[in-house]
Coordinates of C-alpha atoms in Angstrom, one line a residue:
M10 CA -1.2 31.9 -1.6
K11 CA -4.1 29.6 -2.2
Q12 CA -4.8 27.1 0.6
F13 CA -6.1 23.5 0.3
K14 CA -6.7 20.7 2.6
K15 CA -3.5 18.7 3.1
E16 CA -0.5 19.1 5.4
T17 CA 2.3 20.8 3.4
L18 CA 5.9 21.8 3.9
S19 CA 6.8 25.0 2.1
F20 CA 10.5 25.5 1.4
K21 CA 10.2 29.3 1.3
V22 CA 11.7 29.4 4.8
S23 CA 14.7 31.2 6.1
S24 CA 15.7 28.9 8.9
L25 CA 15.6 25.4 10.2
L26 CA 13.4 26.6 13.1
T27 CA 10.8 28.0 10.8
F28 CA 11.0 24.8 8.8
C29 CA 10.4 22.6 11.9
L30 CA 7.5 24.8 13.0
L31 CA 5.9 24.4 9.6
I32 CA 6.2 20.7 9.8
M33 CA 4.3 20.7 13.1
C34 CA 1.8 23.5 12.5
I35 CA 0.7 23.9 8.9
I36 CA -2.5 21.9 8.4
S37 CA -3.5 23.2 5.0
F38 CA -2.3 22.3 1.5
G39 CA -0.7 25.3 -0.2
L40 CA 1.4 26.0 -3.2
T41 CA 4.7 27.8 -2.9
T42 CA 4.3 29.5 -6.2
T43 CA 3.2 33.1 -5.9
S44 CA 1.2 33.2 -9.1
V45 CA -1.1 30.3 -10.0
A46 CA -3.4 30.1 -13.0
A47 CA -7.0 30.7 -12.0
E48 CA -8.3 27.8 -14.1
P49 CA -6.9 24.3 -14.9
Q50 CA -4.6 24.3 -17.8
R51 CA -4.7 21.5 -20.4
G52 CA -1.8 19.7 -22.0
G53 CA 1.8 19.0 -21.2
T54 CA 3.8 16.1 -19.9
I55 CA 4.6 15.3 -16.3
Y56 CA 7.7 13.3 -15.4
A57 CA 7.3 11.2 -12.3
R58 CA 9.9 9.0 -10.6
F59 CA 9.1 5.3 -9.9
A60 CA 11.7 3.9 -7.6
A61 CA 11.6 0.2 -8.4
E62 CA 10.5 -1.1 -11.8
P63 CA 7.0 -2.7 -11.4
R64 CA 7.1 -6.5 -10.9
T65 CA 3.8 -6.6 -12.8
L66 CA 1.2 -4.3 -14.3
D67 CA -1.6 -6.8 -13.6
P68 CA -3.8 -5.1 -11.0
H69 CA -4.9 -8.4 -9.5
M70 CA -1.3 -9.6 -9.0
V71 CA 0.4 -6.5 -7.6
T72 CA 2.2 -6.8 -4.2
T73 CA 3.2 -3.2 -3.5
T74 CA 1.2 0.0 -2.9
E75 CA 3.5 1.8 -5.4
E76 CA 2.4 -0.5 -8.2
D77 CA -1.2 -0.2 -7.2
G78 CA -0.8 3.6 -7.0
L79 CA 0.5 3.8 -10.5
L80 CA -2.3 1.5 -11.9
C81 CA -4.9 4.0 -10.6
N82 CA -4.2 6.0 -13.7
L83 CA -5.0 3.1 -16.0
Y84 CA -7.9 1.4 -14.2
N85 CA -11.0 2.4 -12.3
R86 CA -12.5 0.7 -9.3
L87 CA -16.1 0.6 -8.0
M88 CA -15.2 3.0 -5.2
R89 CA -12.1 4.8 -4.2
W90 CA -10.8 6.6 -1.1
N91 CA -11.3 10.4 -1.0
K92 CA -8.4 12.7 -0.6
D93 CA -8.1 12.5 3.2
M94 CA -8.9 8.8 3.4
S95 CA -12.0 9.5 5.6
K96 CA -14.5 7.6 3.4
L97 CA -15.0 5.9 0.1
E98 CA -16.4 7.9 -2.8
P99 CA -18.0 6.6 -6.1
D100 CA -15.7 5.8 -9.0
L101 CA -17.5 3.4 -11.3
V102 CA -20.5 3.2 -9.0
E103 CA -23.6 5.3 -9.5
S104 CA -25.4 4.0 -6.4
L105 CA -25.3 1.1 -4.0
S106 CA -27.6 -0.5 -1.4
R107 CA -27.6 -3.2 1.2
P108 CA -30.9 -5.1 1.4
D109 CA -29.4 -7.2 4.2
D110 CA -26.1 -8.1 5.9
R111 CA -25.2 -10.6 3.1
T112 CA -26.3 -8.7 0.0
L113 CA -24.7 -5.7 -1.8
V114 CA -26.4 -4.2 -4.9
I115 CA -24.3 -2.0 -7.2
K116 CA -25.6 0.2 -9.9
L117 CA -22.9 1.2 -12.4
R118 CA -22.4 4.5 -14.2
K119 CA -23.5 4.3 -17.8
G120 CA -21.3 5.3 -20.7
V121 CA -18.0 4.1 -19.2
H122 CA -15.7 2.8 -22.0
F123 CA -12.5 0.8 -22.0
H124 CA -9.5 2.2 -23.7
N125 CA -9.8 2.1 -27.5
V126 CA -7.0 -0.5 -27.8
P127 CA -7.2 -4.0 -29.3
P128 CA -8.7 -6.4 -28.4
V129 CA -11.1 -4.4 -26.3
N130 CA -11.5 -1.5 -28.8
G131 CA -13.3 0.9 -26.6
R132 CA -16.4 -1.1 -25.8
E133 CA -18.6 -0.1 -22.9
L134 CA -18.0 -1.5 -19.5
T135 CA -20.8 -3.7 -18.2
S136 CA -21.8 -5.6 -15.1
E137 CA -20.3 -8.7 -16.6
D138 CA -16.8 -7.0 -16.4
V139 CA -17.3 -6.3 -12.7
K140 CA -18.4 -9.9 -12.1
Y141 CA -15.4 -11.3 -14.0
S142 CA -12.9 -8.9 -12.3
I143 CA -14.0 -9.7 -8.7
E144 CA -14.0 -13.4 -9.5
R145 CA -10.5 -13.1 -11.0
A146 CA -9.2 -11.1 -8.0
A147 CA -10.6 -14.0 -5.9
G148 CA -8.5 -16.5 -7.8
M149 CA -11.4 -18.1 -9.8
H150 CA -9.8 -17.5 -13.2
G151 CA -6.2 -18.7 -13.8
K152 CA -3.7 -20.1 -11.3
K153 CA -5.1 -19.2 -7.9
Q154 CA -1.7 -18.7 -6.2
R155 CA -0.8 -15.8 -8.5
F156 CA -3.7 -13.7 -7.1
M157 CA -2.2 -12.2 -3.9
A158 CA -5.5 -10.5 -2.8
R159 CA -7.6 -13.7 -3.1
S160 CA -7.7 -14.1 0.7
R161 CA -10.1 -11.1 0.8
F162 CA -12.7 -13.2 -1.1
E163 CA -11.8 -16.8 -0.8
G164 CA -14.7 -18.8 0.7
K165 CA -16.7 -15.6 1.2
I166 CA -18.7 -15.2 -2.0
E167 CA -21.9 -17.2 -2.5
S168 CA -22.9 -15.6 -5.8
I169 CA -22.4 -12.7 -8.1
T170 CA -25.3 -12.1 -10.4
T171 CA -25.9 -9.5 -13.2
P172 CA -29.6 -9.0 -13.8
D173 CA -28.9 -6.3 -16.3
K174 CA -26.1 -4.5 -18.1
Y175 CA -25.5 -2.0 -15.2
T176 CA -26.5 -3.9 -12.1
V177 CA -24.3 -6.3 -10.0
I178 CA -25.7 -8.2 -7.0
F179 CA -23.1 -9.7 -4.6
K180 CA -24.2 -12.2 -2.0
T181 CA -21.7 -13.4 0.6
K182 CA -22.1 -16.7 2.4
E183 CA -22.1 -15.0 5.8
P184 CA -22.1 -11.3 6.9
Y185 CA -18.8 -9.9 5.7
A186 CA -17.9 -6.5 7.0
P187 CA -14.9 -5.7 4.7
F188 CA -16.6 -6.8 1.5
L189 CA -17.5 -3.4 0.0
R190 CA -14.0 -2.0 0.6
Y191 CA -12.3 -5.1 -0.7
A192 CA -14.5 -5.2 -3.8
S193 CA -13.9 -1.5 -4.3
A194 CA -10.1 -2.0 -4.2
S195 CA -10.2 -4.5 -7.2
A196 CA -9.5 -2.9 -10.6
I197 CA -12.1 -3.7 -13.3
V198 CA -10.4 -5.4 -16.3
A199 CA -11.7 -6.8 -19.6
R200 CA -11.8 -10.6 -20.0
E201 CA -10.8 -10.5 -23.7
A202 CA -7.5 -8.7 -22.7
V203 CA -6.7 -11.5 -20.3
D204 CA -7.7 -14.1 -22.8
K205 CA -5.4 -12.7 -25.4
F206 CA -2.4 -11.8 -23.3
G207 CA -2.5 -14.6 -20.7
D208 CA -2.1 -12.0 -17.9
L209 CA -1.8 -8.3 -17.8
G210 CA 1.8 -8.2 -16.5
R211 CA 3.0 -6.0 -19.4
R212 CA -0.3 -4.9 -20.8
A213 CA -2.9 -2.6 -19.3
I214 CA -6.3 -1.9 -20.9
G215 CA -8.7 -0.3 -18.4
T216 CA -11.1 2.5 -18.3
G217 CA -8.8 5.0 -16.5
P218 CA -7.8 8.5 -17.3
F219 CA -4.7 7.4 -19.1
I220 CA -3.7 4.8 -21.6
L221 CA -0.5 2.7 -21.6
K222 CA 1.6 3.8 -24.6
D223 CA 4.9 2.1 -24.0
Y224 CA 6.9 0.2 -21.4
L225 CA 10.7 0.2 -21.9
K226 CA 12.1 -2.2 -19.4
G227 CA 14.8 -0.6 -17.3
S228 CA 14.0 2.9 -18.5
H229 CA 10.4 4.2 -18.3
L230 CA 6.7 3.7 -18.7
T231 CA 4.6 6.2 -20.7
L232 CA 0.9 6.9 -20.3
V233 CA -1.1 9.2 -22.6
R234 CA -4.4 11.0 -22.1
N235 CA -7.6 8.9 -22.6
P236 CA -9.7 11.1 -24.9
N237 CA -12.8 9.2 -24.1
Y238 CA -12.6 9.2 -20.3
F239 CA -16.0 9.2 -18.7
K240 CA -15.3 12.0 -16.3
K241 CA -16.0 15.1 -18.3
G242 CA -13.0 17.3 -18.9
L243 CA -10.5 15.0 -17.3
P244 CA -7.6 14.4 -17.3
Y245 CA -5.8 17.7 -18.0
L246 CA -2.4 16.3 -18.8
D247 CA -1.5 14.9 -22.2
K248 CA 1.1 12.5 -20.9
I249 CA 2.8 10.9 -17.9
I250 CA 6.3 9.5 -18.1
F251 CA 7.2 7.3 -15.1
K252 CA 11.0 7.1 -15.0
F253 CA 12.5 4.1 -13.2
I254 CA 15.2 5.6 -10.9
P255 CA 16.2 3.1 -8.1
S256 CA 18.9 5.3 -6.6
S257 CA 17.8 7.9 -4.1
A258 CA 20.8 10.1 -5.0
A259 CA 20.1 9.9 -8.7
N260 CA 16.5 10.7 -7.9
M261 CA 17.4 13.8 -6.0
S262 CA 19.8 14.9 -8.8
A263 CA 17.1 14.5 -11.4
F264 CA 14.6 16.5 -9.3
L265 CA 17.0 19.4 -8.6
A266 CA 17.8 19.5 -12.3
G267 CA 14.2 19.7 -13.2
K268 CA 14.1 16.4 -15.0
I269 CA 11.3 15.0 -12.9
D270 CA 8.3 16.9 -11.6
N271 CA 7.0 14.6 -8.9
T272 CA 8.8 12.2 -6.6
Q273 CA 8.8 10.8 -3.1
V274 CA 11.8 11.8 -1.1
Y275 CA 13.5 10.7 2.0
F276 CA 13.5 12.7 5.2
F277 CA 17.3 13.4 4.9
Q278 CA 16.7 15.0 1.5
L279 CA 14.4 17.7 2.9
A280 CA 17.2 20.1 3.8
T281 CA 18.7 19.8 0.3
I282 CA 15.4 20.6 -1.3
E283 CA 15.0 23.6 1.1
K284 CA 18.4 24.9 0.0
E285 CA 18.5 24.1 -3.7
A286 CA 14.9 24.1 -4.7
P287 CA 13.2 26.7 -2.6
T288 CA 10.2 27.0 -4.8
A289 CA 9.3 23.3 -4.6
T290 CA 6.3 22.1 -2.7
V291 CA 6.7 19.1 -0.4
V292 CA 3.6 17.4 1.0
K293 CA 3.8 15.4 4.2
Q294 CA 1.4 12.6 5.1
K295 CA 1.1 9.8 7.5
G296 CA 1.8 6.4 5.8
N297 CA 0.0 3.1 5.9
L298 CA 3.0 0.9 5.6
T299 CA 4.4 -0.7 8.7
W300 CA 8.1 -1.8 9.0
V301 CA 8.1 -5.2 10.7
L302 CA 10.6 -7.7 11.9
R303 CA 9.4 -11.3 11.1
V304 CA 10.3 -14.8 12.1
P305 CA 9.8 -17.5 9.5
P306 CA 6.2 -18.4 8.6
V307 CA 4.6 -21.7 9.9
T308 CA 2.1 -24.0 8.2
D309 CA 1.2 -27.7 8.3
T310 CA 3.8 -28.4 5.6
H311 CA 6.4 -25.8 6.8
P312 CA 6.9 -26.3 10.5
L313 CA 8.6 -23.7 12.6
K314 CA 12.2 -24.7 13.4
P315 CA 14.4 -23.8 16.4
P316 CA 15.0 -21.2 17.8
F317 CA 11.9 -19.5 16.4
D318 CA 9.5 -22.3 17.6
S319 CA 10.0 -20.9 21.1
K320 CA 7.5 -18.2 22.0
K321 CA 10.0 -16.7 24.5
V322 CA 12.6 -16.4 21.7
R323 CA 10.0 -14.5 19.6
Q324 CA 9.1 -12.3 22.5
A325 CA 12.8 -11.6 23.3
I326 CA 13.2 -10.4 19.7
S327 CA 10.4 -7.9 20.3
M328 CA 11.8 -6.7 23.6
A329 CA 15.2 -6.2 22.1
I330 CA 14.0 -3.5 19.7
D331 CA 13.9 0.2 20.8
K332 CA 11.2 1.2 18.3
A333 CA 11.5 4.9 19.0
K334 CA 15.2 4.9 18.6
L335 CA 15.0 2.8 15.5
L336 CA 12.5 5.3 13.9
K337 CA 14.8 8.2 14.9
V338 CA 17.9 6.7 13.3
A339 CA 16.2 5.1 10.3
W340 CA 13.8 7.9 9.4
G341 CA 14.7 11.0 11.4
G342 CA 11.8 10.3 13.8
Y343 CA 9.3 11.3 11.0
G344 CA 6.6 8.8 11.6
T345 CA 4.7 6.8 14.2
V346 CA 5.9 4.0 16.5
Q347 CA 3.5 1.1 16.0
V348 CA 2.0 -1.3 18.5
G349 CA 0.0 -3.7 16.3
S350 CA -0.8 -4.5 12.7
I351 CA -3.2 -1.7 12.0
P352 CA -1.4 1.6 11.7
N353 CA -2.7 5.2 12.1
R354 CA -6.3 4.0 11.9
P355 CA -8.2 5.0 15.0
P356 CA -10.2 3.4 16.7
Y357 CA -8.8 0.1 15.3
S358 CA -5.1 0.8 16.2
L359 CA -3.9 -0.4 19.6
P360 CA -3.2 2.3 22.2
A361 CA 0.3 2.9 23.5
S362 CA -0.6 1.0 26.7
D363 CA -0.4 -2.3 24.7
Q364 CA 3.2 -1.5 23.5
V365 CA 5.8 -4.2 24.0
E366 CA 8.3 -3.1 26.6
Y367 CA 11.8 -2.3 25.4
N368 CA 13.8 -4.4 27.9
P369 CA 17.1 -5.9 26.7
E370 CA 17.8 -7.4 30.2
K371 CA 14.4 -9.2 30.1
A372 CA 15.0 -10.3 26.5
R373 CA 18.3 -12.0 27.6
K374 CA 16.5 -13.7 30.4
Y375 CA 13.8 -15.0 28.0
L376 CA 16.5 -16.3 25.7
A377 CA 18.2 -18.2 28.5
E378 CA 14.9 -19.7 29.7
A379 CA 14.3 -20.9 26.1
G380 CA 17.7 -22.6 26.1
Y381 CA 19.8 -20.0 24.4
P382 CA 21.8 -18.4 27.2
N383 CA 24.5 -17.4 24.7
G384 CA 22.0 -16.3 22.0
F385 CA 22.2 -17.7 18.4
T386 CA 23.1 -16.7 14.9
T387 CA 20.6 -16.2 12.1
E388 CA 20.1 -14.4 8.8
L389 CA 18.2 -11.2 8.4
L390 CA 16.8 -10.9 4.9
T391 CA 15.6 -7.6 3.4
W392 CA 15.9 -5.7 0.1
N393 CA 18.6 -3.3 -1.0
Q394 CA 17.1 0.1 -0.6
P395 CA 18.3 2.6 2.0
Y396 CA 14.9 2.7 3.7
M397 CA 15.4 -1.0 4.4
T398 CA 19.1 -1.5 4.8
K399 CA 19.5 1.4 7.3
P400 CA 16.9 0.1 9.8
A401 CA 18.2 -3.4 9.2
Q402 CA 21.7 -2.3 10.4
V403 CA 20.2 -0.6 13.5
A404 CA 18.0 -3.6 14.3
K405 CA 21.1 -5.9 13.9
E406 CA 22.9 -3.9 16.6
M407 CA 19.9 -4.0 19.0
L408 CA 19.6 -7.8 18.5
K409 CA 23.3 -8.2 19.1
E410 CA 23.0 -6.5 22.5
V411 CA 20.8 -9.4 23.7
G412 CA 23.0 -12.1 22.0
I413 CA 21.3 -12.6 18.6
N414 CA 23.8 -12.3 15.8
A415 CA 21.8 -11.4 12.7
E416 CA 23.7 -11.4 9.5
I417 CA 22.1 -9.1 7.0
K418 CA 21.4 -10.3 3.4
A419 CA 20.0 -7.5 1.2
L420 CA 18.7 -8.6 -2.2
P421 CA 17.2 -6.7 -5.2
M422 CA 13.5 -6.2 -4.5
A423 CA 12.2 -8.7 -7.0
Q424 CA 14.6 -11.4 -5.7
Y425 CA 13.6 -10.6 -2.2
F426 CA 9.9 -11.0 -2.8
T427 CA 10.5 -14.2 -4.8
R428 CA 12.4 -15.7 -1.9
V429 CA 10.0 -14.6 0.9
Y430 CA 6.9 -15.9 -1.0
K431 CA 8.7 -19.3 -1.1
Y432 CA 9.1 -19.0 2.7
D433 CA 12.9 -19.3 2.3
Y434 CA 14.3 -17.3 5.1
D435 CA 15.1 -17.1 8.8
M436 CA 14.2 -13.6 9.8
S437 CA 13.2 -10.7 7.5
L438 CA 12.8 -7.0 7.8
H439 CA 9.6 -6.4 5.8
I440 CA 6.9 -3.9 5.1
M441 CA 3.2 -4.6 5.7
A442 CA 0.5 -2.6 4.1
C443 CA -2.9 -2.0 5.7
S444 CA -5.2 -0.3 3.2
D445 CA -8.8 -0.6 2.2
D446 CA -10.2 -2.0 5.5
P447 CA -8.6 -2.7 8.9
D448 CA -9.1 -6.4 8.1
H449 CA -6.3 -5.9 5.5
G450 CA -3.9 -5.7 8.4
L451 CA -5.1 -9.1 9.6
T452 CA -6.6 -11.6 7.1
P453 CA -4.0 -11.5 4.2
T454 CA -1.1 -11.9 6.6
F455 CA -2.4 -13.8 9.7
G456 CA -5.7 -15.3 8.6
R457 CA -6.5 -19.0 8.0
N458 CA -6.2 -18.5 4.2
S459 CA -3.4 -15.9 4.3
T460 CA -1.4 -15.3 1.2
Y461 CA 1.3 -12.9 2.2
Y462 CA 2.6 -14.7 5.3
K463 CA 1.6 -17.9 7.1
W464 CA 1.2 -18.1 10.9
K465 CA -0.7 -21.1 12.3
N466 CA -2.6 -20.1 15.4
E467 CA -6.2 -21.4 15.6
E468 CA -7.3 -18.9 18.2
I469 CA -6.1 -16.0 16.1
W470 CA -7.7 -17.4 13.0
D471 CA -11.0 -17.7 14.7
L472 CA -10.9 -14.2 16.1
I473 CA -10.0 -12.8 12.6
E474 CA -13.0 -14.6 11.1
N475 CA -15.2 -13.3 13.9
E476 CA -14.2 -9.7 13.3
S477 CA -14.9 -10.0 9.6
K478 CA -18.4 -11.2 10.3
T479 CA -19.1 -8.5 12.9
M480 CA -21.3 -5.8 11.2
D481 CA -21.8 -3.7 14.3
P482 CA -18.9 -1.1 14.1
K483 CA -18.3 -0.8 17.9
K484 CA -18.2 -4.5 18.5
R485 CA -15.9 -5.0 15.5
V486 CA -13.4 -2.5 16.9
A487 CA -13.2 -4.5 20.1
V488 CA -12.6 -7.8 18.3
I489 CA -10.0 -6.2 16.0
R490 CA -8.1 -4.9 19.0
E491 CA -8.3 -8.3 20.7
V492 CA -6.8 -10.0 17.6
Q493 CA -3.9 -7.5 17.6
R494 CA -3.2 -8.1 21.3
K495 CA -3.0 -11.9 20.6
L496 CA -0.6 -11.2 17.8
V497 CA 1.6 -9.0 19.9
D498 CA 1.7 -11.7 22.6
D499 CA 2.4 -14.6 20.2
A500 CA 5.1 -12.4 18.5
P501 CA 5.5 -13.9 15.0
V502 CA 6.0 -10.2 14.0
T503 CA 7.5 -7.2 15.8
F504 CA 5.6 -4.2 14.6
L505 CA 8.1 -1.4 14.4
Y506 CA 6.9 1.9 12.9
T507 CA 5.2 3.7 10.0
T508 CA 7.0 6.5 8.2
N509 CA 5.7 9.9 7.1
I510 CA 5.6 10.2 3.3
F511 CA 7.2 13.2 1.6
T512 CA 6.1 14.0 -1.9
A513 CA 7.9 16.7 -3.8
F514 CA 6.5 18.8 -6.7
Q515 CA 8.1 21.2 -9.1
P516 CA 6.5 24.7 -9.0
R517 CA 4.9 24.1 -12.4
V518 CA 2.8 21.3 -11.0
F519 CA -0.5 22.2 -9.6
P520 CA -1.5 19.3 -7.4
K521 CA -4.7 20.9 -6.0
D522 CA -6.8 17.8 -6.7
T523 CA -4.0 15.2 -6.8
Y524 CA -5.0 12.2 -4.7
L525 CA -1.9 11.9 -2.6
N526 CA -3.2 9.4 0.0
P527 CA -1.0 6.3 0.3
F528 CA -3.6 4.1 -1.5
Q529 CA -3.6 6.2 -4.7
M530 CA -0.2 7.9 -4.5
F531 CA 0.4 8.5 -8.2
L532 CA -3.1 9.3 -9.4
F533 CA -2.8 12.3 -11.7
E534 CA -6.4 12.4 -12.9
Q535 CA -6.9 16.0 -11.8
T536 CA -3.3 17.3 -11.8
W537 CA -2.3 20.1 -14.2
L538 CA 0.7 22.2 -15.1
T539 CA 0.9 25.9 -14.8
K540 CA 3.8 25.9 -17.3
K541 CA 4.2 23.5 -20.2

């Protein structure tokens, strides 16, 4: 059996004990098939499950890591994470340099072409495309509020210049530590595609390994091989078909029937795969998504109303939640209890010593001191997927124990996000992403110009701006930890847990070089099939 670097669960096991030992002990990435082709095989179609139909295909407007992970097949970025997320590696970049703390010079690969699709028609990518794309991601082209990642760049960029066809010079107004990672996370698009279509919500013309062929709403999305991809010999597959399968039960049935080759599965489905698909490969990884319990946002025009305007009420909510028990019930314990907003990212993550104490008795005392000796009734908003509704039910019971009656309202995902981005809710069970840079767990949600959530706290705003300007790595770690401690104390959000991610493959899929990290979870650039 060939071994590769990833943690893998093999379902060629004879007992639950062996299965559990494999979960804990195997630290290599291996295939369960006994005979594997020695060389990559070309051709064939892979069928992958996509749980919720994408809200948009515009890479500068996506709001979920799933959407972003799918779009990695269509667009390239300046840099991308390597397979184990330990560092960035070149994608469109040939070389880069930093003459000073405010300047980043990028040299692009030559001979990179957009998809041969109108109106771009396969022209070469240039430095002007990079300039336009970063400006667009920053909200400088079009309606600013539509660009959800704009807080990464807003007020930060002094200039972007293109002295020649393959050189881009970025200059920030001040030293800005996350800039390279944030710029690298922005897909490079063609201006003429935006000019023609208005946005890229249902159109996608990039430089990536695959080309969008069709998008049938409510059914599937088809990508075909880009014959002019700049990475020689790639991709191996002819086609990818993403099937929209919202139901976890329907997803499992499709996988067991061999109708899909690649899918993420829930922890409670592992035993079924072990029993009914013993030759499947399941890869286990730590996630970068944190389940959180949030009170309403607060801004100058959207003041915080009782009871959430009381800090003691917010702290009582945090004390009422037994995070370890919640993770156990909601996800079988497969994951990590979280302390702050930056998960599984040492040394930036907070240590367990900073964890909020689970203490229902103290929570009831805090509620009484805040003027709510009998608790209060509120609405708990989330979306209608099992990975959200199940923990919502458990959290509801925990809150009830201290006198908070939270009535759950579960909406379809698109409706949920529409409502929360209008700040129209009392409490919500939500998921926060922290990708790219540790700053992503702070600025977009809690910063002065945050776009995903609003929380007005001048001290926290100042600290976040300080960490982003701190170029010394050790000093920056200290500031980032201080910010998180302030957030835990102010308690607008209770940081609950991250879950492990389980990705299942049919035996015919050879995922040796599949980028399975959470930032690029559906990237099939180097995946191939042993059997067509």
